[in-house]
Amino acid sequence: MNASIIDPLQGDFPEVIEEYLEHGVMKCIAFNRRGTLLAAGCSDGSCVIWDFETRGIAKELRDKDCVAAITSVCWSKYGHRILVSSADKSLTLWDVVKGEKIARTTLPQTPLQARLHPGSSTPSICLACPFSSAPMIVDMVTGNTTVLPVSLSDTGNGVVPPSRNKFSDGSAPFSPTAACFNKYGDLVYVGNSKGEILIIDHKNVQIYGIVPIPGNAVIKNIVFSRNGQYLLTNSNDRTIRIYENLLPLKGGLKFLEESNHAGDEEDAFEKLKAVGSRCLALFREFQDSITKVHWKAPCFSGDGEWVVGGSASKGEHKIYIWDRAGHLVKILEGPKEALIDLAWHPVHPIVVSVSLTGLVYIWAKDYTENWSAFAPDFKELEENEEYVEREDEFDLMPETEKVKESDVNEDEEIDIVAVEKDSAFSDSDMSQGEICFLPADPSPDVPEPQDKFVGSTSKQGDSNQSASALSEEAGQSGRLTSHISTPLEAMDNSAAEDNGGTSSRRKRRSSELV
Amino acid sequence: MANSSNNSANTNPTPPYRPYRLKKILTNHTRAVSCVKFSKNGKLFASASLDKTLIVWSTETLTKLFSLIGHSDGVSDLAWSSDSTYICSASDDRTLRIWDARSAECVKTLKGHNGFVFCVNFNPQSNLIVSGSFDDTVRIWEVKTGKALHVIRAHSMPVTSVHFNRDGSLIVSGSHDGSCKIWDASTGACLKTLIDDKVPAVSFAKFSPNGKYILVATLDDTLKLWNYSTGKFLKIYSGHVNRVYCVTPTFSVTGEKYIVSGSEDHCIYLWDLQGKNMVQKLEGHTDTAISVTCHPTENMIVSAALDNDRSVRVWVQR
């Protein structure tokens, strides 16, 4: 795309708050696949979809039955559906384009996190992690729930929803178990309170592998990178761990089934551990050795090159960014409000964070004017270069004629129609009709008195100097410029209309060139 | 009809050129017509005129469907949204108007420019509108609310042309100050300057359909096709006359690849894209042919001319 002319010298991670979005009190956020839309769940039960390009609200999903705070929001793979989990124990599945509710299920306990199956474009099954019981697979259409085992002794419990307060392994209540789908949704990775990652086939409700985490601290979050090659766990021992996914992306389940039959260890636990060691390999550990801070909402960047985690300390809004090699590259510090959710844009170096006050902050690179952009043949150098002049450069009459020769083959064939495939989205199936944006219908103007536009914005009064020559649309160069004097404060004159439909306000940095 | 490779064994010779001929003349405007554009689905085309109105025509019947009335001064440019439902027009009354192309109503008026608004375009997602004006600025507007998201002090003279690239991330602008610049659509920052000579003035700039090249027209009778990432031009097309007006050329990609442009000698020129040779000259207009547009799927060209002529002409291949 435009990668060829963007300055490659700037780092690929955000640096400053560019803007904030406000609409009620937002609690959790999720980008769609391409990062063109941002869905935000609010404390009043509605879900707002922001058009990330214009930073305006594209749609609002509101259900009169659901007025409790939203705990998580999740897009389907191509953006057709959104799943919302709420504090009133319900899960709601929405059709994005129509803005209508497709299904609603109530669970025995409030789901803290709900993820739609990532493999299909119109998924109806999802993974829900309730407040203090085992994660379950919920079929939104039928309402069936399938509880997943959280430890080896759980296997075989079947479909009975837990009505007890403790896990079968005797661990304390109120410890939500983290879980996530892998990239194509054939496996579920569960992180339990014993510090083990369980690799589960959710269709057959069978554990295929166990990966114990060094230290065995309770796992709070478990997240895959977008390309499915890295897995991140966030544990109670204040450490974020990155695992490399050794399974093939599409054939993972088959590999595990074969390993299950092939193993010959007597002890089931050892066998599962052996299989697990072939699925995940510990790659890196991140912690803040100085402040030993707990982490909140860690995740990968869109290309998996960076890891971002928020500090869970109250009263501070700090975001740590590491590269995958383990070096801390940046700490972003925001206003003194606790951070409750975090997301990295799938494509751009932009991070979005939600603060306790309900505002969504957008962090982006600090744009410095690229002065070389203003001169066509200016070439930026990274370091000083010795310039060796031509033999005849300073001659009064140089031997070669001073003609700017085009060293381009003018007979070369040019293709103006063919488009290169976007390598970042290699697995996009174009037949599915991905939703990248919601149609923007201009909201009709409020009728206003006719004479408003004359004289209010421009200092030059009525443009009657438009003699017939000037009102020609053509550019008769030279004659025109002296007539039109633009007032220097040309910014933001357009704030005339204020469609008071939404209560969203934005703060914006001046985009005026100096 | 594939173009043959440049081998000696020419098993597939390039088919002979099928010339365009005049099909119909539409004379509903009462003053010079400044712009014609097909909708993205090809079912309609619209024309803008100095008589302060726009007319929406049906491609199938080649008759007028309705007029869009509301501007208080001449209209210089128009653009269709990607789903062919909205038209945005740029006018000398310093405003832009968004019209609903189904109901013929003006839905929104965008105010803010301090001079004649000269050029306008939607982005492919059609949630943004970019406009260029005689107040030397380029403004990016949000379609939904009508607010100006960015005001870019882009040039030192009137902006003659603005266009989004294929994914809406870049904007190219051309101006009478002789420069052609590329901007980042989300931040308004200047990314590159393609041309920076004071003369000749740049009268038009537009991205190719795949967004890799920029077609630039300058007021020295020249059209150039630039590769903007290398900053070098690859093709030059000439033979027409363009010294005064902002004639808007376009790409014809429905059959063979051509560059089509109007000219101040009242004709419309077609050049072969690769060979740069002129393949046809369409005569008939009685004043400068200021604007041409190509149907998205069929081989049809619609052109418009200035005050002496005031007509919109439809040309099809034999």
Short mmCIF file of C-alpha atoms in Angstrom, two decimals, chain A residues 1-2 4-6 18 36 51 53-59 367 369-370 372-377 404 406-420 436-445 448 450 452-455 457-463 466 468 470-478 480-481 484-499 506 508 511-513, chain B residues 6 31 33-34 50 72-73 76 83 86 92-95 98 107-109 111-116 118 123-128 134-136 139 141-153 156-158 166-167 169-170 176 181-184 187-196 208-213 219 225 228-229 232-236 244-246 251 253 257 273-274 276 290 306-307:
data_model
loop_
_atom_site.label_atom_id
_atom_site.label_comp_id
_atom_site.label_asym_id
_atom_site.label_seq_id
_atom_site.Cartn_x
_atom_site.Cartn_y
_atom_site.Cartn_z
CA MET A 1 0.00 0.00 0.00
CA ASN A 2 1.63 3.17 1.09
CA SER A 4 6.86 2.49 0.38
CA ILE A 5 6.65 6.15 1.23
CA ILE A 6 6.14 6.02 4.97
CA GLU A 18 -3.66 10.87 19.94
CA THR A 36 -11.61 -0.48 10.69
CA ASP A 51 -15.81 3.77 12.78
CA GLU A 53 -11.24 5.90 10.50
CA THR A 54 -13.50 8.81 11.20
CA ARG A 55 -13.50 8.23 14.99
CA GLY A 56 -17.25 8.59 14.92
CA ILE A 57 -20.01 6.25 15.97
CA ALA A 58 -21.14 3.96 13.18
CA LYS A 59 -23.78 1.95 15.02
CA TYR A 367 3.81 12.35 14.01
CA GLU A 369 6.61 16.36 10.02
CA ASN A 370 8.68 14.58 7.49
CA SER A 372 11.76 15.56 3.09
CA ALA A 373 8.20 14.95 1.98
CA PHE A 374 8.01 18.48 0.70
CA ALA A 375 10.83 18.26 -1.79
CA PRO A 376 10.45 15.73 -4.55
CA ASP A 377 14.07 14.82 -5.01
CA LYS A 404 17.61 15.85 -16.66
CA SER A 406 14.97 10.10 -17.42
CA ASP A 407 16.70 6.85 -16.71
CA VAL A 408 13.44 5.07 -16.94
CA ASN A 409 12.48 2.81 -19.77
CA GLU A 410 9.54 4.60 -21.30
CA ASP A 411 8.45 1.58 -23.24
CA GLU A 412 8.00 -0.50 -20.18
CA GLU A 413 4.62 -2.09 -19.76
CA ILE A 414 2.59 -0.68 -16.95
CA ASP A 415 -0.20 -2.47 -15.21
CA ILE A 416 -2.73 -0.08 -13.77
CA VAL A 417 -5.34 -2.58 -12.83
CA ALA A 418 -3.74 -5.53 -11.05
CA VAL A 419 -3.81 -5.34 -7.28
CA GLU A 420 -1.30 -7.05 -5.03
CA CYS A 436 -14.82 -3.71 6.70
CA PHE A 437 -17.01 -0.72 7.25
CA LEU A 438 -20.60 0.11 7.94
CA PRO A 439 -22.32 2.32 5.38
CA ALA A 440 -22.16 5.90 6.43
CA ASP A 441 -25.45 7.61 5.86
CA PRO A 442 -25.18 11.31 6.36
CA SER A 443 -27.52 12.45 9.06
CA PRO A 444 -29.83 15.03 7.53
CA ASP A 445 -29.19 18.67 8.18
CA GLU A 448 -31.60 26.67 9.28
CA GLN A 450 -31.00 30.95 4.76
CA LYS A 452 -26.47 32.13 7.78
CA PHE A 453 -23.67 31.22 5.46
CA VAL A 454 -22.98 34.64 4.05
CA GLY A 455 -20.58 36.65 6.06
CA THR A 457 -17.16 32.46 7.98
CA SER A 458 -15.33 34.61 5.52
CA LYS A 459 -14.15 38.11 6.01
CA GLN A 460 -14.41 39.06 2.41
CA GLY A 461 -18.15 39.43 2.29
CA ASP A 462 -20.16 38.36 -0.66
CA SER A 463 -18.11 36.92 -3.47
CA SER A 466 -16.80 36.74 -9.23
CA SER A 468 -17.98 35.91 -15.21
CA LEU A 470 -13.87 33.91 -12.11
CA SER A 471 -16.96 31.85 -11.93
CA GLU A 472 -15.63 29.67 -14.69
CA GLU A 473 -14.40 26.56 -13.05
CA ALA A 474 -11.21 26.66 -14.99
CA GLY A 475 -7.95 27.74 -13.61
CA GLN A 476 -6.95 30.94 -15.27
CA SER A 477 -3.78 31.11 -13.40
CA GLY A 478 -2.50 34.25 -11.88
CA LEU A 480 -7.30 34.83 -8.89
CA THR A 481 -5.06 34.63 -5.92
CA ILE A 484 -9.15 35.54 -2.01
CA SER A 485 -7.49 36.07 1.30
CA THR A 486 -7.92 33.22 3.66
CA PRO A 487 -8.15 34.21 7.25
CA LEU A 488 -5.41 32.57 9.21
CA GLU A 489 -7.70 30.85 11.63
CA ALA A 490 -9.10 28.63 8.96
CA MET A 491 -9.33 25.71 11.35
CA ASP A 492 -12.53 24.28 12.62
CA ASN A 493 -14.88 26.71 10.98
CA SER A 494 -17.09 23.84 10.14
CA ALA A 495 -18.32 23.31 13.65
CA ALA A 496 -21.56 24.95 12.61
CA GLU A 497 -23.73 21.88 12.79
CA ASP A 498 -23.94 19.92 15.95
CA ASN A 499 -26.14 16.93 15.47
CA ARG A 506 -13.54 14.05 20.81
CA ARG A 508 -8.24 16.25 18.52
CA SER A 511 -3.79 18.92 12.10
CA GLU A 512 -2.76 22.22 10.64
CA LEU A 513 0.57 22.34 8.95
CA ASN B 6 6.58 -9.20 -27.41
CA ARG B 31 -24.77 26.93 -18.99
CA VAL B 33 -21.18 21.76 -18.01
CA SER B 34 -18.21 21.34 -15.71
CA LEU B 50 -22.47 26.42 -13.96
CA SER B 72 -26.59 29.21 -5.10
CA ASP B 73 -23.72 29.33 -7.53
CA SER B 76 -17.55 22.62 -10.46
CA ASP B 83 -22.75 2.22 -3.33
CA TYR B 86 -25.06 9.57 -2.63
CA ASP B 92 -18.65 28.20 -6.11
CA ASP B 93 -20.97 29.08 -3.25
CA ARG B 94 -18.20 27.74 -0.98
CA THR B 95 -20.17 24.71 0.12
CA ILE B 98 -24.46 15.63 -0.28
CA VAL B 107 -29.22 15.58 2.68
CA LYS B 108 -26.34 17.63 3.97
CA THR B 109 -24.41 20.82 3.34
CA LYS B 111 -19.60 24.45 5.12
CA GLY B 112 -16.19 25.67 5.98
CA HIS B 113 -14.26 26.49 2.87
CA ASN B 114 -13.47 30.14 2.36
CA GLY B 115 -13.31 30.06 -1.40
CA PHE B 116 -14.85 28.31 -4.38
CA PHE B 118 -13.34 23.17 -6.91
CA ASN B 123 -13.08 7.56 -0.26
CA PRO B 124 -13.75 3.94 -1.26
CA GLN B 125 -15.43 3.26 2.08
CA SER B 126 -17.50 6.39 1.46
CA ASN B 127 -17.33 7.53 5.06
CA LEU B 128 -15.02 10.42 4.18
CA PHE B 134 -9.63 28.14 -4.07
CA ASP B 135 -8.79 28.92 -0.46
CA ASP B 136 -5.69 26.72 -1.01
CA ARG B 139 -10.42 19.43 3.71
CA TRP B 141 -15.02 15.67 5.97
CA GLU B 142 -16.85 12.95 7.81
CA VAL B 143 -19.87 11.93 5.77
CA LYS B 144 -22.05 10.98 8.70
CA THR B 145 -21.86 14.18 10.69
CA GLY B 146 -20.56 16.63 8.10
CA LYS B 147 -17.73 17.75 10.35
CA ALA B 148 -14.38 18.66 8.89
CA LEU B 149 -11.91 16.19 10.35
CA HIS B 150 -8.81 17.80 8.85
CA VAL B 151 -8.05 21.15 7.29
CA ILE B 152 -4.81 20.89 5.39
CA ARG B 153 -3.03 24.04 4.27
CA SER B 156 -0.17 28.22 -2.06
CA MET B 157 -2.64 28.52 -4.90
CA PRO B 158 -6.05 27.06 -5.72
CA ARG B 166 -7.73 2.43 -3.68
CA ASP B 167 -7.83 1.68 0.04
CA SER B 169 -5.24 5.64 2.99
CA LEU B 170 -3.73 8.29 0.71
CA HIS B 176 -2.04 25.82 -9.62
CA LYS B 181 1.43 16.21 -3.11
CA ILE B 182 0.44 13.01 -1.40
CA TRP B 183 -1.18 13.11 2.04
CA ASP B 184 -1.94 10.55 4.69
CA THR B 187 -3.59 12.26 9.92
CA GLY B 188 -3.46 14.88 7.17
CA ALA B 189 0.33 14.76 7.15
CA CYS B 190 2.22 15.27 3.91
CA LEU B 191 3.92 12.07 2.84
CA LYS B 192 5.48 13.05 -0.45
CA THR B 193 5.76 15.82 -2.96
CA LEU B 194 5.67 14.49 -6.48
CA ILE B 195 6.26 17.66 -8.44
CA ASP B 196 7.43 20.94 -7.09
CA SER B 208 -4.72 4.56 -11.17
CA PRO B 209 -7.31 1.86 -10.39
CA ASN B 210 -4.75 -0.21 -8.50
CA GLY B 211 -3.41 2.78 -6.64
CA LYS B 212 0.18 2.39 -7.79
CA TYR B 213 0.40 5.17 -10.33
CA LEU B 219 -1.19 23.15 -18.21
CA LEU B 225 1.76 8.84 -15.59
CA TYR B 228 4.69 7.76 -7.01
CA SER B 229 6.84 5.54 -4.84
CA LYS B 232 9.54 9.18 -11.55
CA PHE B 233 7.12 9.46 -14.42
CA LEU B 234 6.84 6.56 -16.77
CA LYS B 235 4.69 7.76 -19.65
CA ILE B 236 3.91 11.02 -21.37
CA VAL B 244 -6.12 27.16 -19.44
CA TYR B 245 -8.82 24.89 -18.08
CA CYS B 246 -8.72 22.00 -15.65
CA PHE B 251 -8.49 5.72 -17.40
CA VAL B 253 -9.92 -0.14 -18.53
CA LYS B 257 -6.27 0.16 -21.65
CA LEU B 273 -1.75 3.37 -22.27
CA GLN B 274 1.42 1.47 -23.05
CA LYS B 276 1.39 6.40 -25.74
CA ILE B 290 -13.72 19.71 -20.06
CA LEU B 306 -18.14 24.45 -21.78
CA ASP B 307 -20.40 27.42 -22.43
#
